[in-house]
Short mmCIF file of C-alpha atoms and ligand atoms in Angstrom, two decimals:
data_model
loop_
_atom_site.label_atom_id
_atom_site.label_comp_id
_atom_site.label_asym_id
_atom_site.label_seq_id
_atom_site.Cartn_x
_atom_site.Cartn_y
_atom_site.Cartn_z
CA MET A 250 -101.21 -10.00 21.10
CA SER A 251 -97.79 -8.33 20.97
CA LYS A 252 -97.51 -4.87 19.50
CA ILE A 253 -95.95 -4.21 16.12
CA THR A 254 -93.10 -1.70 15.95
CA SER A 255 -94.03 1.32 13.84
CA GLN A 256 -92.73 1.30 10.25
CA SER A 257 -91.50 4.86 10.58
CA LYS A 258 -89.63 4.08 13.81
CA ASP A 259 -87.78 0.95 12.71
CA PHE A 260 -88.77 -0.69 9.43
CA SER A 261 -86.56 -3.76 9.94
CA GLN A 262 -88.03 -4.46 13.35
CA TRP A 263 -91.54 -3.83 11.95
CA TYR A 264 -90.80 -6.51 9.33
CA LEU A 265 -89.66 -9.09 11.88
CA ASP A 266 -92.67 -8.30 14.11
CA VAL A 267 -95.08 -8.85 11.20
CA VAL A 268 -93.50 -12.18 10.25
CA LYS A 269 -93.82 -13.36 13.84
CA ILE A 270 -97.23 -11.96 14.82
CA ALA A 271 -98.89 -12.85 11.49
CA ASP A 272 -97.59 -16.36 12.18
CA LEU A 273 -95.75 -16.75 8.87
CA ALA A 274 -92.48 -18.29 10.01
CA ASP A 275 -90.31 -19.25 12.97
CA TYR A 276 -86.58 -19.17 13.43
CA SER A 277 -84.85 -22.52 13.20
CA LYS A 278 -82.10 -23.92 15.40
CA VAL A 279 -79.91 -23.80 12.31
CA LYS A 280 -78.77 -20.22 11.85
CA GLY A 281 -80.18 -18.57 8.74
CA CYS A 282 -82.82 -21.21 8.10
CA MET A 283 -86.52 -20.69 8.75
CA VAL A 284 -89.52 -22.81 9.59
CA ILE A 285 -92.35 -21.77 7.30
CA LYS A 286 -95.57 -22.05 9.32
CA PRO A 287 -98.96 -23.08 7.87
CA TYR A 288 -100.13 -19.53 7.14
CA GLY A 289 -96.86 -18.58 5.43
CA TYR A 290 -96.73 -21.86 3.55
CA ALA A 291 -100.33 -21.41 2.33
CA ILE A 292 -99.25 -18.12 0.70
CA TRP A 293 -96.37 -19.96 -0.98
CA GLU A 294 -98.73 -22.71 -2.18
CA ASN A 295 -100.99 -20.11 -3.78
CA ILE A 296 -98.01 -18.46 -5.48
CA GLN A 297 -96.82 -21.87 -6.59
CA SER A 298 -100.09 -23.09 -8.06
CA GLU A 299 -100.77 -19.91 -10.04
CA LEU A 300 -97.22 -19.62 -11.36
CA ASP A 301 -96.97 -23.33 -12.10
CA ARG A 302 -99.99 -22.96 -14.37
CA LEU A 303 -98.36 -20.08 -16.27
CA ILE A 304 -95.10 -22.01 -16.61
CA LYS A 305 -96.90 -25.03 -18.05
CA GLU A 306 -98.92 -22.83 -20.39
CA ALA A 307 -95.59 -21.75 -21.88
CA GLY A 308 -94.82 -25.35 -22.77
CA VAL A 309 -92.36 -25.92 -19.92
CA LYS A 310 -92.45 -29.32 -18.18
CA ASN A 311 -91.67 -30.00 -14.52
CA VAL A 312 -88.78 -32.27 -13.49
CA TYR A 313 -86.78 -33.07 -10.40
CA PHE A 314 -82.99 -33.25 -10.17
CA PRO A 315 -80.84 -34.36 -7.20
CA LEU A 316 -80.04 -32.05 -4.29
CA LEU A 317 -76.37 -33.09 -4.36
CA ILE A 318 -74.00 -31.97 -7.11
CA PRO A 319 -70.49 -33.41 -7.65
CA GLU A 320 -68.02 -30.63 -6.83
CA SER A 321 -66.25 -31.15 -10.17
CA PHE A 322 -69.45 -30.17 -12.03
CA LEU A 323 -69.45 -26.76 -10.41
CA GLN A 324 -65.78 -26.29 -11.25
CA ARG A 325 -66.36 -26.85 -14.95
CA GLU A 326 -67.63 -23.32 -15.47
CA LYS A 327 -65.11 -20.74 -14.19
CA ASP A 328 -67.35 -17.68 -13.66
CA HIS A 329 -70.10 -19.80 -12.20
CA VAL A 330 -67.88 -21.43 -9.58
CA GLU A 331 -66.28 -18.07 -8.67
CA GLY A 332 -69.75 -16.63 -8.11
CA PHE A 333 -71.14 -19.48 -6.08
CA ALA A 334 -68.22 -21.19 -4.28
CA PRO A 335 -68.23 -18.77 -1.30
CA GLU A 336 -71.91 -19.58 -0.64
CA CYS A 337 -71.74 -23.36 -1.07
CA ALA A 338 -72.37 -25.96 1.60
CA VAL A 339 -70.28 -29.03 0.88
CA VAL A 340 -70.88 -32.63 1.93
CA THR A 341 -67.59 -34.39 2.65
CA HIS A 342 -68.78 -37.55 4.41
CA GLY A 343 -71.50 -40.10 3.73
CA GLY A 344 -72.30 -43.38 5.47
CA GLY A 345 -69.56 -42.67 8.00
CA LYS A 346 -66.83 -42.48 5.35
CA LYS A 347 -65.02 -39.66 3.65
CA LEU A 348 -66.38 -39.34 0.11
CA THR A 349 -64.01 -39.80 -2.82
CA GLU A 350 -65.55 -36.66 -4.31
CA ASN A 351 -67.16 -33.87 -2.31
CA LEU A 352 -70.81 -33.14 -3.06
CA VAL A 353 -72.19 -29.63 -3.10
CA ILE A 354 -75.73 -28.96 -1.90
CA ARG A 355 -77.30 -27.18 -4.87
CA PRO A 356 -76.99 -23.38 -4.76
CA THR A 357 -78.75 -23.48 -8.18
CA SER A 358 -79.01 -26.42 -10.60
CA GLU A 359 -77.39 -25.34 -13.87
CA THR A 360 -74.43 -27.70 -13.58
CA ILE A 361 -76.23 -30.89 -12.59
CA MET A 362 -78.98 -30.32 -15.12
CA TYR A 363 -76.71 -29.41 -18.00
CA ASP A 364 -74.53 -32.47 -17.52
CA THR A 365 -77.73 -34.40 -18.27
CA PHE A 366 -78.78 -32.04 -21.07
CA ALA A 367 -75.67 -33.23 -22.93
CA ASP A 368 -77.28 -36.71 -23.10
CA TRP A 369 -80.81 -35.49 -23.78
CA ILE A 370 -79.90 -33.20 -26.66
CA GLN A 371 -78.52 -34.73 -29.87
CA SER A 372 -80.51 -33.31 -32.73
CA HIS A 373 -82.28 -30.06 -33.67
CA ARG A 374 -85.45 -32.09 -33.16
CA ASP A 375 -84.69 -32.19 -29.42
CA LEU A 376 -84.90 -28.39 -29.28
CA PRO A 377 -86.16 -26.27 -27.72
CA LEU A 378 -85.90 -28.17 -24.43
CA LYS A 379 -87.84 -26.44 -21.65
CA ILE A 380 -87.98 -27.72 -18.08
CA ASN A 381 -88.73 -26.34 -14.63
CA GLN A 382 -88.02 -27.53 -11.12
CA TRP A 383 -89.67 -26.60 -7.82
CA ALA A 384 -87.06 -27.20 -5.14
CA ASN A 385 -85.09 -25.98 -2.13
CA ILE A 386 -81.70 -24.29 -2.42
CA ILE A 387 -78.84 -23.64 0.00
CA ARG A 388 -76.71 -20.51 -0.20
CA TRP A 389 -74.63 -19.85 2.91
CA GLU A 390 -75.63 -16.35 3.97
CA MET A 391 -74.03 -14.28 6.71
CA ARG A 392 -76.86 -11.87 7.37
CA THR A 393 -80.32 -13.37 7.05
CA ARG A 394 -83.93 -12.26 7.41
CA PRO A 395 -86.97 -14.57 7.07
CA PHE A 396 -88.16 -14.76 3.44
CA LEU A 397 -85.93 -11.90 2.28
CA ARG A 398 -82.58 -13.65 2.64
CA THR A 399 -82.28 -17.12 4.11
CA THR A 400 -79.63 -19.82 3.84
CA GLU A 401 -82.22 -22.33 2.65
CA PHE A 402 -85.11 -21.16 0.52
CA LEU A 403 -87.74 -22.54 -1.84
CA TRP A 404 -87.92 -21.57 -5.48
CA GLN A 405 -88.63 -22.61 -9.01
CA GLU A 406 -85.86 -22.68 -11.58
CA GLY A 407 -86.68 -22.84 -15.29
CA HIS A 408 -83.96 -24.10 -17.64
CA THR A 409 -84.19 -24.07 -21.42
CA ALA A 410 -81.99 -24.89 -24.41
CA HIS A 411 -82.38 -23.40 -27.90
CA LYS A 412 -80.83 -23.60 -31.35
CA ASP A 413 -79.60 -20.03 -31.44
CA LYS A 414 -79.30 -16.68 -29.73
CA ALA A 415 -82.68 -15.51 -31.00
CA GLY A 416 -84.38 -18.49 -29.34
CA ALA A 417 -82.65 -17.85 -26.02
CA ASP A 418 -83.35 -14.10 -26.17
CA GLU A 419 -87.00 -14.75 -26.81
CA GLU A 420 -87.26 -17.19 -23.90
CA ALA A 421 -85.37 -14.95 -21.45
CA TYR A 422 -87.73 -12.06 -22.23
CA ARG A 423 -90.78 -14.34 -22.21
CA ALA A 424 -89.95 -15.47 -18.66
CA LEU A 425 -89.38 -11.85 -17.60
CA LYS A 426 -92.78 -10.86 -18.99
CA MET A 427 -94.39 -13.86 -17.31
CA TYR A 428 -93.00 -12.70 -13.93
CA GLU A 429 -94.00 -9.09 -14.56
CA ASP A 430 -97.57 -10.12 -15.42
CA PHE A 431 -97.78 -12.57 -12.52
CA ASP A 432 -96.51 -9.92 -10.08
CA LYS A 433 -99.14 -7.48 -11.33
CA GLU A 434 -102.08 -9.85 -11.70
CA PHE A 435 -101.70 -11.97 -8.56
CA LEU A 436 -99.39 -10.14 -6.17
CA ALA A 437 -100.55 -6.58 -7.01
CA LEU A 438 -96.86 -5.70 -7.34
CA PRO A 439 -95.73 -3.10 -9.87
CA VAL A 440 -92.18 -3.99 -10.94
CA LEU A 441 -89.54 -2.29 -13.03
CA THR A 442 -88.00 -4.64 -15.55
CA GLY A 443 -84.79 -4.53 -17.52
CA LYS A 444 -81.21 -5.70 -17.84
CA LYS A 445 -78.74 -5.82 -14.97
CA SER A 446 -75.29 -4.32 -15.34
CA ASP A 447 -72.50 -6.86 -15.98
CA ARG A 448 -71.40 -6.49 -12.40
CA GLU A 449 -74.83 -7.47 -11.08
CA LYS A 450 -75.57 -10.28 -13.53
CA PHE A 451 -75.77 -14.00 -12.72
CA ALA A 452 -72.41 -15.78 -12.53
CA GLY A 453 -71.85 -17.26 -15.99
CA ALA A 454 -74.66 -15.44 -17.81
CA LEU A 455 -74.46 -13.42 -21.02
CA TYR A 456 -76.99 -11.07 -19.46
CA THR A 457 -79.50 -11.04 -16.62
CA LEU A 458 -82.98 -9.52 -16.69
CA SER A 459 -84.69 -8.64 -13.45
CA THR A 460 -87.96 -7.53 -11.88
CA GLU A 461 -87.56 -4.91 -9.15
CA ALA A 462 -90.20 -3.78 -6.69
CA LEU A 463 -90.03 -0.82 -4.31
CA ALA A 464 -90.49 -1.48 -0.58
CA ARG A 465 -92.26 0.98 1.72
CA ASP A 466 -88.91 2.01 3.22
CA GLY A 467 -87.71 3.27 -0.16
CA LYS A 468 -85.42 0.33 -0.90
CA ALA A 469 -85.53 -1.76 -4.06
CA ILE A 470 -86.08 -5.48 -3.88
CA GLN A 471 -85.17 -7.91 -6.64
CA ALA A 472 -88.22 -10.13 -7.05
CA GLY A 473 -87.23 -12.39 -9.94
CA THR A 474 -84.50 -12.94 -12.53
CA SER A 475 -84.17 -14.39 -16.03
CA HIS A 476 -80.79 -15.08 -17.63
CA ASN A 477 -79.63 -15.60 -21.18
CA LEU A 478 -76.72 -17.95 -20.48
CA GLY A 479 -75.41 -17.75 -24.03
CA THR A 480 -73.22 -20.77 -24.88
CA THR A 481 -71.18 -20.54 -21.64
CA PHE A 482 -72.57 -23.74 -20.18
CA SER A 483 -73.01 -25.62 -23.44
CA GLU A 484 -69.25 -25.18 -23.93
CA SER A 485 -68.34 -26.39 -20.43
CA PHE A 486 -70.83 -29.26 -20.52
CA ASN A 487 -70.49 -30.04 -24.19
CA ILE A 488 -74.15 -29.74 -25.12
CA GLN A 489 -74.31 -30.00 -28.92
CA TYR A 490 -76.94 -30.71 -31.50
CA GLN A 491 -76.85 -31.68 -35.13
CA ASP A 492 -78.65 -29.04 -37.19
CA GLU A 493 -80.77 -29.62 -40.33
CA ASN A 494 -77.58 -29.84 -42.45
CA GLY A 495 -75.87 -32.34 -40.16
CA GLU A 496 -73.56 -29.71 -38.70
CA LEU A 497 -72.72 -29.86 -34.94
CA LYS A 498 -73.67 -26.73 -33.02
CA ARG A 499 -73.72 -25.57 -29.41
CA VAL A 500 -77.07 -24.83 -27.80
CA TRP A 501 -78.01 -21.44 -26.36
CA GLN A 502 -79.52 -21.57 -22.88
CA THR A 503 -81.61 -19.65 -20.39
CA SER A 504 -82.50 -20.03 -16.74
CA TRP A 505 -85.04 -18.08 -14.71
CA GLY A 506 -86.41 -18.16 -11.17
CA VAL A 507 -88.44 -16.71 -8.35
CA SER A 508 -88.36 -17.78 -4.71
CA THR A 509 -89.97 -17.51 -1.29
CA ARG A 510 -88.50 -14.02 -1.36
CA LEU A 511 -91.74 -13.08 -3.12
CA ILE A 512 -93.45 -13.45 0.28
CA GLY A 513 -90.94 -11.01 1.78
CA THR A 514 -91.62 -8.71 -1.18
CA LEU A 515 -95.38 -8.82 -0.52
CA ILE A 516 -94.75 -7.85 3.10
CA VAL A 517 -92.41 -4.90 2.44
CA VAL A 518 -94.46 -3.51 -0.46
CA HIS A 519 -98.00 -3.88 0.88
CA GLY A 520 -97.59 -3.94 4.67
CA ASP A 521 -98.74 -1.05 6.84
CA GLU A 522 -98.72 -0.05 10.52
CA GLN A 523 -101.35 -2.70 11.31
CA GLY A 524 -99.33 -5.48 9.70
CA LEU A 525 -99.63 -7.51 6.56
CA ARG A 526 -101.99 -6.66 3.70
CA LEU A 527 -102.49 -9.52 1.29
CA PRO A 528 -103.77 -9.18 -2.27
CA PRO A 529 -107.00 -11.25 -2.45
CA LYS A 530 -105.77 -13.52 -5.25
CA ILE A 531 -102.94 -14.85 -3.10
CA ALA A 532 -104.51 -14.60 0.39
CA PRO A 533 -105.00 -18.01 2.08
CA VAL A 534 -108.13 -16.57 3.73
CA GLN A 535 -109.91 -13.99 1.59
CA VAL A 536 -112.83 -13.37 3.93
CA VAL A 537 -112.98 -13.92 7.66
CA ILE A 538 -116.34 -13.88 9.40
CA VAL A 539 -116.27 -12.79 13.03
CA PRO A 540 -119.44 -13.48 15.01
CA ILE A 541 -120.41 -11.20 17.89
CA LEU A 542 -121.39 -13.89 20.35
CA LYS A 543 -123.93 -13.28 23.11
CA ASP A 544 -125.26 -16.15 25.26
CA ASP A 545 -128.91 -16.05 24.15
CA SER A 546 -128.27 -15.66 20.41
CA LYS A 547 -125.02 -17.58 20.01
CA ASP A 548 -126.35 -20.51 18.01
CA LYS A 549 -128.37 -18.35 15.62
CA VAL A 550 -125.42 -16.03 14.93
CA LEU A 551 -123.03 -18.92 14.37
CA ALA A 552 -125.51 -20.57 12.01
CA ALA A 553 -125.77 -17.32 10.01
CA CYS A 554 -121.97 -17.10 9.81
CA ASN A 555 -121.68 -20.66 8.55
CA GLN A 556 -124.39 -19.89 6.01
CA VAL A 557 -122.25 -17.04 4.66
CA VAL A 558 -119.35 -19.47 4.15
CA SER A 559 -121.61 -21.78 2.12
CA ASP A 560 -123.03 -18.86 0.12
CA LEU A 561 -119.56 -17.63 -0.82
CA THR A 562 -118.72 -20.33 -3.31
CA ASN A 563 -115.30 -19.91 -4.94
CA VAL A 564 -114.20 -17.61 -2.12
CA ARG A 565 -111.70 -18.76 0.53
CA SER A 566 -113.66 -17.87 3.67
CA GLU A 567 -113.81 -19.04 7.26
CA VAL A 568 -115.62 -18.33 10.53
CA ASP A 569 -113.53 -17.40 13.57
CA ALA A 570 -115.79 -19.05 16.15
CA ARG A 571 -113.32 -19.01 19.07
CA ASP A 572 -115.04 -18.07 22.34
CA THR A 573 -111.77 -17.64 24.25
CA VAL A 574 -110.95 -14.22 22.79
CA SER A 575 -113.00 -11.06 22.21
CA PRO A 576 -114.18 -9.86 18.79
CA GLY A 577 -111.84 -6.87 19.11
CA TYR A 578 -108.87 -9.19 19.61
CA LYS A 579 -109.91 -11.20 16.56
CA PHE A 580 -110.24 -8.05 14.44
CA ALA A 581 -106.67 -7.03 15.31
CA GLU A 582 -105.32 -10.52 14.70
CA TRP A 583 -106.89 -10.87 11.24
CA GLU A 584 -105.73 -7.37 10.43
CA VAL A 585 -102.10 -8.34 11.15
CA LYS A 586 -102.58 -11.41 8.97
CA GLY A 587 -103.70 -9.14 6.13
CA VAL A 588 -107.02 -10.82 5.36
CA PRO A 589 -108.63 -8.63 2.66
CA ILE A 590 -112.25 -8.65 3.96
CA ARG A 591 -113.70 -9.03 7.44
CA ILE A 592 -117.41 -9.59 7.95
CA GLU A 593 -118.94 -8.96 11.39
CA ILE A 594 -122.29 -10.47 12.31
CA GLY A 595 -123.99 -9.85 15.66
CA PRO A 596 -127.52 -10.47 17.00
CA ARG A 597 -128.74 -7.01 16.00
CA ASP A 598 -127.31 -7.35 12.47
CA LEU A 599 -129.08 -10.66 12.18
CA GLU A 600 -132.44 -9.11 13.10
CA ASN A 601 -131.92 -6.62 10.24
CA GLY A 602 -130.68 -9.29 7.85
CA SER A 603 -127.41 -7.40 7.50
CA CYS A 604 -123.73 -7.46 8.45
CA VAL A 605 -120.71 -5.16 8.59
CA VAL A 606 -118.10 -5.50 5.86
CA ALA A 607 -114.61 -4.12 6.57
CA ARG A 608 -111.87 -3.73 3.95
CA ARG A 609 -108.26 -4.29 4.99
CA ASP A 610 -106.78 -2.18 2.19
CA THR A 611 -108.60 1.05 3.08
CA GLY A 612 -110.01 0.32 6.55
CA GLU A 613 -113.45 1.31 5.22
CA LYS A 614 -116.54 -0.26 6.85
CA THR A 615 -119.97 -0.60 5.23
CA THR A 616 -123.25 -2.34 6.01
CA CYS A 617 -124.41 -5.00 3.62
CA GLU A 618 -127.49 -7.19 3.37
CA LEU A 619 -126.65 -10.81 4.11
CA SER A 620 -128.59 -11.91 1.03
CA GLN A 621 -126.36 -9.71 -1.18
CA LEU A 622 -122.98 -10.94 0.07
CA PHE A 623 -122.57 -13.51 -2.68
CA THR A 624 -122.47 -10.73 -5.30
CA VAL A 625 -120.89 -7.99 -3.16
CA VAL A 626 -117.90 -10.00 -1.91
CA PRO A 627 -116.43 -11.17 -5.25
CA LYS A 628 -116.77 -7.64 -6.63
CA LEU A 629 -115.10 -6.19 -3.55
CA LEU A 630 -112.23 -8.70 -3.71
CA LYS A 631 -111.52 -7.58 -7.26
CA GLU A 632 -111.70 -3.94 -6.22
CA ILE A 633 -109.24 -4.55 -3.38
CA GLN A 634 -106.86 -6.41 -5.69
CA ASP A 635 -106.90 -3.51 -8.18
CA ASN A 636 -106.66 -0.88 -5.48
CA MET A 637 -103.62 -2.51 -3.88
CA PHE A 638 -101.81 -2.48 -7.23
CA ALA A 639 -102.82 1.16 -7.78
CA GLN A 640 -101.59 2.13 -4.30
CA ALA A 641 -98.25 0.38 -4.78
CA LEU A 642 -97.82 1.93 -8.24
CA ALA A 643 -98.62 5.42 -6.94
CA TYR A 644 -96.06 4.93 -4.17
CA ARG A 645 -93.41 3.85 -6.65
CA GLU A 646 -94.15 6.75 -8.98
CA GLU A 647 -93.97 9.25 -6.12
CA ASN A 648 -90.64 7.71 -5.17
CA THR A 649 -88.99 7.60 -8.56
CA ARG A 650 -86.98 10.74 -9.25
CA SER A 651 -84.36 11.71 -11.77
CA ALA A 652 -80.99 13.25 -10.99
CA ASP A 653 -78.61 14.82 -13.52
CA THR A 654 -75.72 15.70 -11.23
CA TYR A 655 -73.99 13.69 -8.54
CA ASP A 656 -74.84 16.28 -5.85
CA GLU A 657 -78.50 16.05 -6.78
CA PHE A 658 -78.24 12.25 -6.80
CA LYS A 659 -76.83 12.12 -3.27
CA LYS A 660 -79.38 14.64 -2.02
CA VAL A 661 -82.36 12.70 -3.44
CA LEU A 662 -81.01 9.42 -2.09
CA GLU A 663 -80.49 10.83 1.38
CA GLU A 664 -83.77 12.73 1.60
CA HIS A 665 -86.14 10.31 -0.11
CA GLY A 666 -84.57 6.98 -1.08
CA GLY A 667 -86.59 5.26 -3.80
CA PHE A 668 -85.53 4.83 -7.41
CA ILE A 669 -83.28 7.41 -9.02
CA LEU A 670 -83.13 7.58 -12.80
CA SER A 671 -79.76 8.86 -14.01
CA GLY A 672 -77.41 8.65 -16.95
CA TRP A 673 -74.57 6.13 -16.79
CA CYS A 674 -71.54 5.92 -19.07
CA GLY A 675 -71.45 2.13 -18.85
CA ASN A 676 -68.09 2.17 -17.03
CA GLU A 677 -67.83 -0.20 -14.08
CA ASP A 678 -65.55 2.23 -12.21
CA CYS A 679 -68.40 4.76 -11.98
CA GLU A 680 -70.81 2.04 -10.87
CA ILE A 681 -68.42 0.88 -8.11
CA LYS A 682 -67.63 4.38 -6.92
CA ILE A 683 -71.33 5.27 -6.64
CA GLN A 684 -71.98 2.10 -4.68
CA GLU A 685 -69.03 2.66 -2.34
CA GLU A 686 -69.99 6.24 -1.64
CA THR A 687 -73.78 5.97 -1.47
CA LYS A 688 -74.63 2.21 -1.17
CA ALA A 689 -76.91 2.62 -4.21
CA THR A 690 -76.62 0.03 -6.98
CA ILE A 691 -77.89 -0.15 -10.53
CA ARG A 692 -81.17 -2.03 -10.30
CA VAL A 693 -82.02 -2.14 -14.00
CA ILE A 694 -80.85 -0.50 -17.19
CA LYS A 695 -83.48 1.32 -19.23
CA GLU A 696 -83.11 -0.10 -22.73
CA GLU A 697 -83.61 2.99 -24.89
CA GLU A 698 -81.49 5.52 -26.77
CA VAL A 699 -80.51 8.51 -24.67
CA LYS A 700 -78.71 11.82 -24.92
CA CYS A 701 -77.49 12.68 -21.43
CA LYS A 702 -74.37 12.55 -19.28
CA CYS A 703 -73.12 10.02 -16.74
CA VAL A 704 -74.26 11.20 -13.31
CA LEU A 705 -70.77 10.63 -11.88
CA CYS A 706 -68.10 11.30 -14.51
CA GLY A 707 -70.05 13.60 -16.85
CA SER A 708 -69.08 11.78 -20.05
CA ASP A 709 -71.74 10.74 -22.58
CA ALA A 710 -74.19 8.25 -21.06
CA LYS A 711 -74.86 4.94 -22.78
CA ASN A 712 -78.15 4.46 -20.97
CA ARG A 713 -80.30 5.82 -18.25
CA VAL A 714 -80.44 3.42 -15.33
CA TYR A 715 -82.49 3.06 -12.16
CA PHE A 716 -80.34 3.31 -9.03
CA ALA A 717 -81.54 2.45 -5.53
CA LYS A 718 -80.38 1.08 -2.24
CA ALA A 719 -81.54 -2.49 -2.22
CA TYR A 720 -82.41 -5.48 -0.04
ZN1 ZN B 867 -69.29 7.53 -15.75
#
């Protein structure tokens, strides 16, 4: 097995090594695209099935819209097309002929969906309309990294229409809370949540809300977004409804999404020098059983291992019975893959009716009676899940600092990275200057009353905001 570069030596190379050695994805012949391998895809499927359940519980129904969008649809909304045009892949030919109208491969589906919404929505009785799509997206990227930024990626995009601003506000914040809870509960990811600055918001949105995690290299990573689109799109796409009094009104809309970037987020938040660490609830394999095989006891040991798999009902477990590699090699391989629990069973353990249980999150090893595994393992999985969240939260808290002056701000950023909480006057010029000079951007705005000064210009601050360098 190849060696993983140390996180402290070169975090970016560490990341690429983990993706490759944990067998999550391969590079494709098309630059910027990735091949998601079975182990990586299994993580995505677990994310998908848990999140899909939460989306449906909120009364949102799944649909599927076409991959190709008429170019004129995109051009109907000025801010939207300005934001997305540079990243669009455009189909000009089909069936050997030049098309009469170019087709854009979806960079996001607002325009194609909302053209249809105009037909679907006539009356207040048609509202709220809440749909979701699981799909692939193309955004032409110059600098790519598997899962974190790829030209093609997988995601879900929720799209809703409401009678008024209050309805859209409520839905935008509901989706944000859904992501925050999902990140905590399933991915063991603590995230900061809040509004983006106007400069960082989605092209065409009234405002954008975001979830932000902190990677182990001190950089922020945007894990999910939820937008209140206001009436921007209902004006361009003429989506109107007749209210209770027969009056025609424009709908208010939201859209919200998370993508395969969540897998990248898991890696950069939870990974350590040995590789990936997966939270049990999302791990494709929660428990791996490694037999210590000796010629005379091989069959007995393997039978005991298989028995453990049958005993562990409702646990995703498997036996690594390969006899071509040593147990030590297997330990290292499953460690890189981030499997939460490893159980070792050898001939001597079997004589004692016991086994060795190793935790990936702490590296701790204990002896356990085989007959007790069915109660010990589920408890331990829960403990690991909780511990991983606690570890990530402690890391974020240690790496969130406040700065009142610009000198202090630059010093903290250079020495520690992480999140920096500072006052901001709300002026875009200050935001741009800070980014140009330090590469730090506003990740989220803290929505509370404050009495402090802008970290750059010293005038009264509108809000305190979290700055960070970001992925
Ligand atoms: Zn300022």
